[in-house]
Structures are given as C-alpha cells and as structure tokens.
Amino acid sequence: MAFMAFMASNKCSLLALLVLSVYVSVTTSRVLNEVSMSDRHNQWMLEHGRAYKDVVEKQRHFEIYKKNIEFIDSFNNGDHKFKLGANKFADLTNEEFRAMYNGFRLSSTDDSKAKSSFKYENFTDVAEFVDWRTKGAVTHVKNQQQCSCCWAFSAVAAMEGAIKLNTGNLISLSEQEVVDCDIYGEDHGCNPSFTDGAFKFIIQNGGLTTETNYPYMATQGTCNMQKTASHAAQINGYEQVPANNEAALLMAVANQPVSVTIEASGSAFRFYSKGVFNGPCGTELDHAVTIVGYGQDSDGTKYWLIKNSWGESWGEDGYIRMERDVEYAQGLCGIAMQASYPTI
Ligand SMILES: *[C@@H]1O[C@H](CO)[C@@H](O)[C@H](O)[C@H]1NC(C)=O
C-alpha cells in the first residue's frame, strides 16, 4: 500500500524524469551519430582517395554520404538475399551517379526488333552451372570510370570470351579503340550508346587491337590510326538472343559470354556488395554488362553471373549475381530484353 501511494504521488515526476532521460539520450545519440557519421565519412574518404575542393563541397557530399549510409545500414538490417556496402559511389546523388557511371541508351533507329538468326535455338545440353572464368574466357575486371561507355566494355568482354572459345587465346582487347574510333554510327565516345553498335563497328573496323597496345584513358581521344591498324582479334557478325526469354538467354550463355543491358541506376544496385541481387529495379535499360555464367545459390535461388565494368572494388570482386528465372519475361532489371553475342 505504501508503495502504491508512493507510485501514485510520484507518477508525474517519474514520467517527467522518463521523458527527460529519453530526450537526453535521443539528443546525445543524435550528436554521437553525427560525430560517428562524420568519422565514417573521413574514413571512407581515405579509403577511396576522395578529396573535395573546399569545406562547402565537403559538407554537400557529407550530407549525400549520410543519406546513402542511412539507406545502406537500414537495408542491411532487413532480411534480404544480398547485402549493400558503402562503396566508392557513396557520396554521389543518384543523378550524379547515373550521369557518370552508366551509359546505355536504346538505339534511335532501334534495330532491336530486327530479325536475327539464333544459332543456339536447338541447344539442349545446358549444364546446371556455367562460369566462363573457370574456362579462362574472361579477362580481368575493368573500370570504365567516369565515361559513359559501358556499351564498349560489355561488347569487348563478350568478344574476348568468343575469341578465347574459338582460338584458345584469351586476349584483353581495347575498349579505348572502340571509344575513340567508333564515330560512324550513333556511338560517340563517353556518351551513352548501345552494344550492338559496338559490334557493328568492330566488324567494320576489321577487328580490335589489344588493351596493352591501345590502353584505356576514360575519355574520348582522336582515333589512333596506327594502333587501330594492328588487329589482335576479329569477329564477323553478331546475333541477338530472342527477346524476353530467359530460357533462350540460358542457351546462349551456356555457349559463350553474352552482352546484356539492364536498369542499374537504383540505389540497391549501385551499393550492391554480395549475395544474389533481386531488386528493386525496373526495366528502363541504362547500363550494359556481360553475362559470364549462371548457377544456383545454396538456398535454391537461381542467378546470372555478371561481369560489370565498375572496377574490382564494386560487388563481388567486380561481379554481381542477379536473380534468374523471375516471374516476368523481361527478366530482373530487364536483363532478357536486349542480349547479343558476337560470332566468329
Ligand atoms: C533447329 O531445328 C529446326 C527444326 O528441326 C530447324 O529447322 C532449324 O534450322 C534448327 N536451327 C538451327 C540453328 O540449327
């Protein structure tokens, strides 16, 4: 009874105390969060060799960094098949990121509907797992940097695979040659373009030289006629995989690496770190990559193994596994909408 009376008479002050202590802890943790967030930003800057021209610029990027980290932390606290990481894109807004690191656009003459033969249409010997890296048909992960020429990287990676599978030689070929010299069609240097245009150029050009001979500069330069005269490898055509058909895509990838286009501008894709990516993403194709295999995760999730061109620090050492055989025909992020491969 005495205790109850005490409780009753002290209810207000207890409540006040409670409110006060919650307020204090919220304020303290907010201040602590700001401090630790700023520490994290400084740490991240060191890790990624980022410098800003002045404090205003630093503050602006800090605010973006903070929003991105909050998104990444809250995503990672949820239940997902994949994890995100504060990678080198963590201080960019979505608009800045999109402008710099993607680079695919649909052809204005849109020949995507053009009738194309598909030489793997009757292929049935589809293995359960394929990883063209283990067959030595994939070169090192490259980095397009701030040049929207993913279309060149995607096409060259598919060509490198085709050359290896046909000749036995893995040769790292020159994206820079494509960026500098492909000035005939709709493709222009560091501007968004389309993968089939790169294949057309390579055919017209009579082949490509090596990456060593014509190294990547991440900017468009004048076509070096001397370098482009020494071809290291040739293709003589390309074919499109029947659109919106993951089964057909599987038949193609079972035979060689394939160029595909996806929507890659969402935050979950940008900050992908590991696991099987399953969205969210739409089908507004804006990035070209190369499928270099497929398989199934231990939990049964089927995936495509994809080589990206954002350097080795992104994703799983430069690769991403994206969910395969989704319930809509376009595939996850539109991956089955526009796939093609070179022929020799
Ligand atoms: C696939 O099989 C059909 C039916 O036998 C045949 O007409 C077609 O030419 C074959 N396609 C290829 C690429 O061999």
Coordinates of C-alpha atoms and ligand atoms in Angstrom, one line a residue:
M1 CA 0.0 0.0 0.0
A2 CA 2.7 2.4 1.0
F3 CA 4.5 1.5 -2.2
M4 CA 1.4 2.1 -4.3
A5 CA 0.9 5.5 -2.7
F6 CA 4.5 6.4 -3.4
M7 CA 4.0 5.4 -7.0
A8 CA 0.8 7.5 -7.3
S9 CA 2.3 10.6 -5.8
N10 CA 5.4 10.3 -7.8
K11 CA 3.8 9.4 -11.1
C12 CA 4.3 12.8 -12.6
S13 CA 7.8 13.3 -11.6
L14 CA 8.7 9.8 -12.7
L15 CA 7.1 10.5 -16.0
A16 CA 8.9 13.8 -16.3
L17 CA 12.2 12.0 -15.4
L18 CA 11.5 9.4 -18.0
V19 CA 10.7 12.0 -20.7
L20 CA 13.8 14.0 -19.8
S21 CA 16.1 10.9 -19.9
V22 CA 14.7 9.8 -23.3
Y23 CA 15.1 13.4 -24.6
V24 CA 18.7 13.5 -23.3
S25 CA 19.5 10.1 -24.8
V26 CA 18.0 11.0 -28.1
T27 CA 19.9 14.2 -28.3
T28 CA 23.1 12.6 -27.2
S29 CA 22.8 9.8 -29.7
R30 CA 21.9 12.2 -32.4
V31 CA 25.1 14.2 -31.6
L32 CA 27.1 10.9 -31.4
N33 CA 25.6 9.7 -34.7
E34 CA 26.7 13.0 -36.4
V35 CA 30.2 12.6 -34.9
S36 CA 30.5 8.9 -35.9
M37 CA 28.9 9.6 -39.3
S38 CA 31.5 12.3 -39.9
D39 CA 34.2 9.9 -38.7
R40 CA 32.9 7.3 -41.1
H41 CA 32.9 9.9 -44.0
N42 CA 36.5 10.8 -43.2
Q43 CA 37.5 7.2 -43.0
W44 CA 35.6 6.5 -46.3
M45 CA 37.4 9.4 -48.0
L46 CA 40.8 8.0 -47.0
E47 CA 39.8 4.5 -48.3
H48 CA 38.6 5.8 -51.6
G49 CA 41.2 8.6 -52.0
R50 CA 38.5 11.2 -52.2
A51 CA 39.3 14.9 -51.8
Y52 CA 36.9 17.8 -52.0
K53 CA 37.9 21.3 -53.2
D54 CA 36.6 23.1 -50.2
V55 CA 34.6 22.8 -47.0
V56 CA 31.4 23.7 -48.8
E57 CA 31.9 20.9 -51.2
K58 CA 32.8 18.5 -48.4
Q59 CA 29.7 19.4 -46.5
R60 CA 27.5 18.9 -49.5
H61 CA 29.0 15.5 -50.2
F62 CA 28.8 14.6 -46.4
E63 CA 25.0 15.2 -46.5
I64 CA 24.7 12.9 -49.5
Y65 CA 27.0 10.4 -47.9
K66 CA 24.9 10.4 -44.7
K67 CA 21.7 9.7 -46.6
N68 CA 23.3 6.9 -48.5
I69 CA 24.8 5.3 -45.4
E70 CA 21.4 5.5 -43.6
F71 CA 19.9 3.7 -46.6
I72 CA 22.6 1.1 -46.7
D73 CA 22.5 0.5 -42.9
S74 CA 18.8 0.1 -42.8
F75 CA 18.8 -2.1 -45.9
N76 CA 21.4 -4.4 -44.3
N77 CA 19.4 -4.6 -41.1
G78 CA 16.5 -6.0 -43.1
D79 CA 16.0 -9.5 -44.4
H80 CA 17.4 -9.7 -47.9
K81 CA 19.2 -12.1 -50.2
F82 CA 22.0 -9.7 -50.7
K83 CA 24.0 -7.0 -48.8
L84 CA 24.9 -3.5 -49.6
G85 CA 28.2 -1.7 -49.0
A86 CA 29.4 1.9 -48.7
N87 CA 31.4 1.6 -51.9
K88 CA 33.1 4.3 -53.9
F89 CA 29.7 5.7 -55.1
A90 CA 28.6 6.5 -51.5
D91 CA 29.0 10.3 -51.8
L92 CA 27.1 10.7 -55.1
T93 CA 23.4 11.6 -55.6
N94 CA 21.5 9.2 -57.9
E95 CA 21.6 11.8 -60.6
E96 CA 25.4 12.3 -60.4
F97 CA 25.9 8.6 -60.3
R98 CA 23.6 8.0 -63.3
A99 CA 25.4 10.6 -65.4
M100 CA 28.8 9.3 -64.8
Y101 CA 28.7 5.5 -64.5
N102 CA 26.1 4.0 -66.7
G103 CA 26.0 4.6 -70.4
F104 CA 23.5 2.6 -72.3
R105 CA 20.7 4.0 -74.4
L106 CA 18.4 2.4 -76.9
S107 CA 19.3 2.9 -80.5
S108 CA 17.2 5.6 -82.1
T109 CA 17.0 3.5 -85.2
D110 CA 16.0 0.7 -82.9
D111 CA 17.0 -2.4 -84.8
S112 CA 16.4 -4.5 -81.7
K113 CA 13.3 -5.9 -83.4
A114 CA 15.4 -6.8 -86.4
K115 CA 15.1 -10.4 -87.4
S116 CA 18.2 -12.2 -86.3
S117 CA 19.1 -15.8 -86.5
F118 CA 19.8 -17.5 -83.2
K119 CA 22.3 -20.3 -83.7
Y120 CA 21.7 -21.8 -80.2
E121 CA 17.9 -22.2 -80.7
N122 CA 18.1 -26.0 -80.6
F123 CA 20.8 -26.3 -78.0
T124 CA 19.7 -28.7 -75.2
D125 CA 22.9 -29.6 -73.4
V126 CA 22.5 -26.9 -70.8
A127 CA 24.7 -27.5 -67.8
E128 CA 23.5 -26.7 -64.3
F129 CA 26.4 -24.3 -63.6
V130 CA 28.5 -22.3 -66.0
D131 CA 31.3 -20.0 -65.1
W132 CA 33.3 -18.9 -68.1
R133 CA 36.0 -17.5 -65.7
T134 CA 37.0 -21.1 -64.8
K135 CA 37.4 -21.8 -68.5
G136 CA 39.8 -18.9 -68.8
A137 CA 37.4 -17.0 -71.1
V138 CA 37.1 -13.8 -69.0
T139 CA 39.7 -11.1 -68.7
H140 CA 40.3 -9.1 -65.5
V141 CA 37.6 -6.8 -64.3
K142 CA 37.9 -3.4 -65.9
N143 CA 36.8 0.1 -64.8
Q144 CA 35.0 2.5 -67.2
Q145 CA 35.5 5.3 -64.6
Q146 CA 33.6 8.5 -65.3
C147 CA 33.0 7.7 -69.0
S148 CA 29.5 6.5 -70.1
C149 CA 30.9 3.8 -72.3
C150 CA 29.6 0.7 -70.6
W151 CA 28.4 -0.3 -74.1
A152 CA 32.1 -0.7 -75.3
F153 CA 33.1 -2.7 -72.2
S154 CA 30.1 -5.0 -72.5
A155 CA 30.8 -5.7 -76.2
V156 CA 34.5 -6.2 -75.7
A157 CA 34.1 -8.6 -72.8
A158 CA 31.7 -10.7 -74.9
M159 CA 34.2 -10.6 -77.8
E160 CA 37.1 -11.6 -75.5
G161 CA 35.1 -14.7 -74.5
A162 CA 34.2 -15.6 -78.1
I163 CA 37.8 -15.3 -79.2
K164 CA 39.1 -17.5 -76.4
L165 CA 36.4 -20.1 -77.1
N166 CA 37.3 -20.1 -80.8
T167 CA 41.0 -19.7 -80.8
G168 CA 42.1 -20.8 -77.3
N169 CA 43.7 -17.4 -76.7
L170 CA 42.5 -15.0 -74.0
I171 CA 43.4 -11.5 -75.2
S172 CA 42.4 -8.4 -73.3
L173 CA 41.1 -6.1 -76.1
S174 CA 40.9 -2.4 -76.4
E175 CA 37.8 -0.5 -75.3
Q176 CA 39.6 2.7 -76.0
E177 CA 39.8 1.9 -79.6
V178 CA 36.0 1.5 -79.7
V179 CA 35.5 4.8 -77.8
D180 CA 37.9 6.8 -80.0
C181 CA 37.3 5.2 -83.4
D182 CA 33.6 4.3 -83.5
I183 CA 32.5 7.6 -84.9
Y184 CA 30.5 6.2 -87.9
G185 CA 27.2 5.2 -86.3
E186 CA 25.3 6.6 -83.4
D187 CA 28.1 5.8 -80.9
H188 CA 30.1 8.6 -79.5
G189 CA 32.9 8.2 -77.1
C190 CA 31.8 8.7 -73.5
N191 CA 28.2 9.1 -74.4
P192 CA 25.5 6.6 -73.7
S193 CA 25.2 4.2 -76.6
F194 CA 24.2 0.7 -77.5
T195 CA 26.2 -2.6 -77.5
D196 CA 25.2 -3.8 -81.0
G197 CA 26.6 -0.6 -82.4
A198 CA 30.0 -1.6 -80.9
F199 CA 29.8 -5.0 -82.6
K200 CA 29.0 -3.3 -85.9
F201 CA 32.0 -1.0 -85.5
I202 CA 34.3 -3.9 -84.6
I203 CA 33.2 -5.8 -87.7
Q204 CA 33.6 -2.7 -90.0
N205 CA 36.9 -1.9 -88.4
G206 CA 38.2 -5.4 -89.2
G207 CA 38.8 -6.3 -85.5
L208 CA 40.4 -4.8 -82.4
T209 CA 43.8 -4.4 -81.1
T210 CA 45.0 -5.3 -77.6
E211 CA 44.3 -3.3 -74.4
T212 CA 48.1 -3.1 -73.9
N213 CA 48.6 -1.5 -77.4
Y214 CA 45.7 0.9 -77.0
P215 CA 45.1 1.4 -73.3
Y216 CA 42.0 2.8 -71.6
M217 CA 42.0 6.6 -70.9
A218 CA 38.5 7.1 -69.6
T219 CA 37.9 9.9 -72.1
Q220 CA 37.4 10.2 -75.8
G221 CA 40.5 10.9 -77.8
T222 CA 41.4 11.1 -81.5
C223 CA 41.3 7.7 -83.2
N224 CA 44.9 6.4 -83.4
M225 CA 45.0 5.1 -87.0
Q226 CA 48.4 3.4 -86.5
K227 CA 47.3 1.4 -83.4
T228 CA 43.9 0.5 -84.9
A229 CA 45.7 -0.9 -87.9
S230 CA 47.1 -3.8 -85.9
H231 CA 44.3 -6.1 -85.2
A232 CA 44.7 -8.8 -82.5
A233 CA 41.3 -10.4 -83.0
Q234 CA 38.3 -10.3 -85.3
I235 CA 34.6 -11.1 -85.3
N236 CA 32.5 -11.4 -88.3
G237 CA 29.0 -10.9 -87.0
Y238 CA 26.7 -10.8 -84.0
E239 CA 23.3 -12.3 -83.2
Q240 CA 20.5 -11.2 -80.9
V241 CA 19.1 -13.6 -78.4
P242 CA 15.2 -13.8 -78.8
A243 CA 13.9 -11.0 -76.5
N244 CA 12.2 -11.5 -73.2
N245 CA 13.1 -15.2 -73.0
E246 CA 15.4 -16.2 -70.1
A247 CA 15.4 -19.8 -71.4
A248 CA 16.9 -18.7 -74.7
L249 CA 19.3 -16.5 -72.8
L250 CA 20.4 -19.6 -70.9
M251 CA 21.1 -21.5 -74.1
A252 CA 23.3 -18.7 -75.3
V253 CA 25.2 -18.2 -72.1
A254 CA 25.8 -22.0 -71.9
N255 CA 27.8 -21.5 -75.1
Q256 CA 29.6 -18.1 -74.6
P257 CA 29.6 -14.9 -72.6
V258 CA 26.7 -12.6 -73.7
S259 CA 26.2 -8.8 -73.7
V260 CA 23.1 -7.7 -71.9
T261 CA 21.5 -4.4 -70.9
I262 CA 19.8 -3.7 -67.6
E263 CA 18.4 -1.0 -65.4
A264 CA 21.3 -0.3 -63.0
S265 CA 20.6 3.1 -61.7
G266 CA 18.7 2.2 -58.5
S267 CA 20.4 2.6 -55.1
A268 CA 20.3 -1.2 -54.3
F269 CA 22.2 -2.0 -57.5
R270 CA 24.6 0.9 -57.0
F271 CA 25.6 -0.2 -53.5
Y272 CA 25.4 -4.0 -54.1
S273 CA 28.1 -5.8 -52.2
K274 CA 27.4 -9.5 -52.1
G275 CA 24.7 -12.2 -52.4
V276 CA 22.1 -12.7 -55.1
F277 CA 20.6 -9.3 -56.1
N278 CA 16.9 -9.4 -56.6
G279 CA 15.9 -5.8 -56.9
P280 CA 14.2 -3.5 -56.7
C281 CA 14.8 -2.4 -60.2
G282 CA 12.7 -1.6 -63.3
T283 CA 13.2 -2.2 -67.0
E284 CA 14.4 1.3 -68.1
L285 CA 17.6 -0.1 -69.7
D286 CA 20.5 2.2 -68.9
H287 CA 23.6 0.0 -68.4
A288 CA 25.3 -2.7 -70.4
V289 CA 27.2 -5.6 -68.8
T290 CA 28.2 -9.1 -69.7
I291 CA 26.8 -12.4 -68.5
V292 CA 29.7 -14.8 -67.9
G293 CA 27.9 -17.7 -66.3
Y294 CA 24.9 -18.8 -64.2
G295 CA 24.1 -21.1 -61.4
Q296 CA 22.1 -21.7 -58.3
D297 CA 22.7 -20.4 -54.7
S298 CA 22.7 -22.8 -51.7
D299 CA 19.2 -21.6 -50.8
G300 CA 18.0 -22.6 -54.3
T301 CA 17.9 -19.1 -55.8
K302 CA 19.0 -19.2 -59.5
Y303 CA 21.3 -16.5 -60.7
W304 CA 23.1 -15.0 -63.6
L305 CA 26.8 -14.3 -63.1
I306 CA 27.6 -10.9 -64.4
K307 CA 30.8 -9.0 -65.1
N308 CA 30.5 -5.3 -64.5
S309 CA 32.9 -2.5 -65.5
W310 CA 33.0 -0.5 -62.3
G311 CA 36.3 -1.9 -61.0
E312 CA 37.1 -4.8 -58.7
S313 CA 36.0 -2.9 -55.5
W314 CA 32.4 -3.0 -56.5
G315 CA 30.2 -6.0 -55.7
E316 CA 31.7 -9.5 -55.5
D317 CA 35.2 -8.5 -56.8
G318 CA 33.6 -6.6 -59.7
Y319 CA 30.9 -9.1 -60.4
I320 CA 27.2 -9.3 -59.4
R321 CA 24.9 -12.3 -59.2
M322 CA 21.4 -11.4 -60.3
E323 CA 18.3 -13.5 -59.8
R324 CA 17.5 -15.6 -62.8
D325 CA 14.1 -17.1 -63.9
V326 CA 11.9 -14.4 -62.4
E327 CA 8.2 -14.4 -62.9
Y328 CA 8.2 -11.8 -65.7
A329 CA 9.5 -12.4 -69.2
Q330 CA 11.8 -9.3 -69.3
G331 CA 14.0 -10.8 -66.6
L332 CA 15.2 -9.0 -63.5
C333 CA 16.1 -5.3 -64.4
G334 CA 15.2 -6.2 -68.0
I335 CA 18.2 -8.5 -68.4
A336 CA 16.4 -10.6 -71.1
M337 CA 15.2 -7.7 -73.2
Q338 CA 18.3 -7.0 -75.2
A339 CA 21.0 -9.6 -75.3
S340 CA 23.5 -10.2 -78.1
Y341 CA 26.8 -12.0 -78.7
P342 CA 29.5 -11.8 -81.4
T343 CA 30.0 -14.7 -83.9
I344 CA 33.3 -15.7 -85.5
Ligands
LIG1 C1 16.5 -26.0 -85.2 O1 15.6 -27.1 -85.6 C2 14.7 -26.8 -86.6 C3 13.8 -27.9 -86.7 O2 14.5 -29.1 -86.9 C4 15.4 -26.4 -87.9 O3 14.5 -26.0 -88.9 C5 16.4 -25.2 -87.6 O4 17.2 -24.9 -88.8 C6 17.3 -25.6 -86.4 N1 18.1 -24.4 -86.1 C7 19.4 -24.3 -86.1 C8 20.0 -23.0 -85.8 O5 20.1 -25.3 -86.4

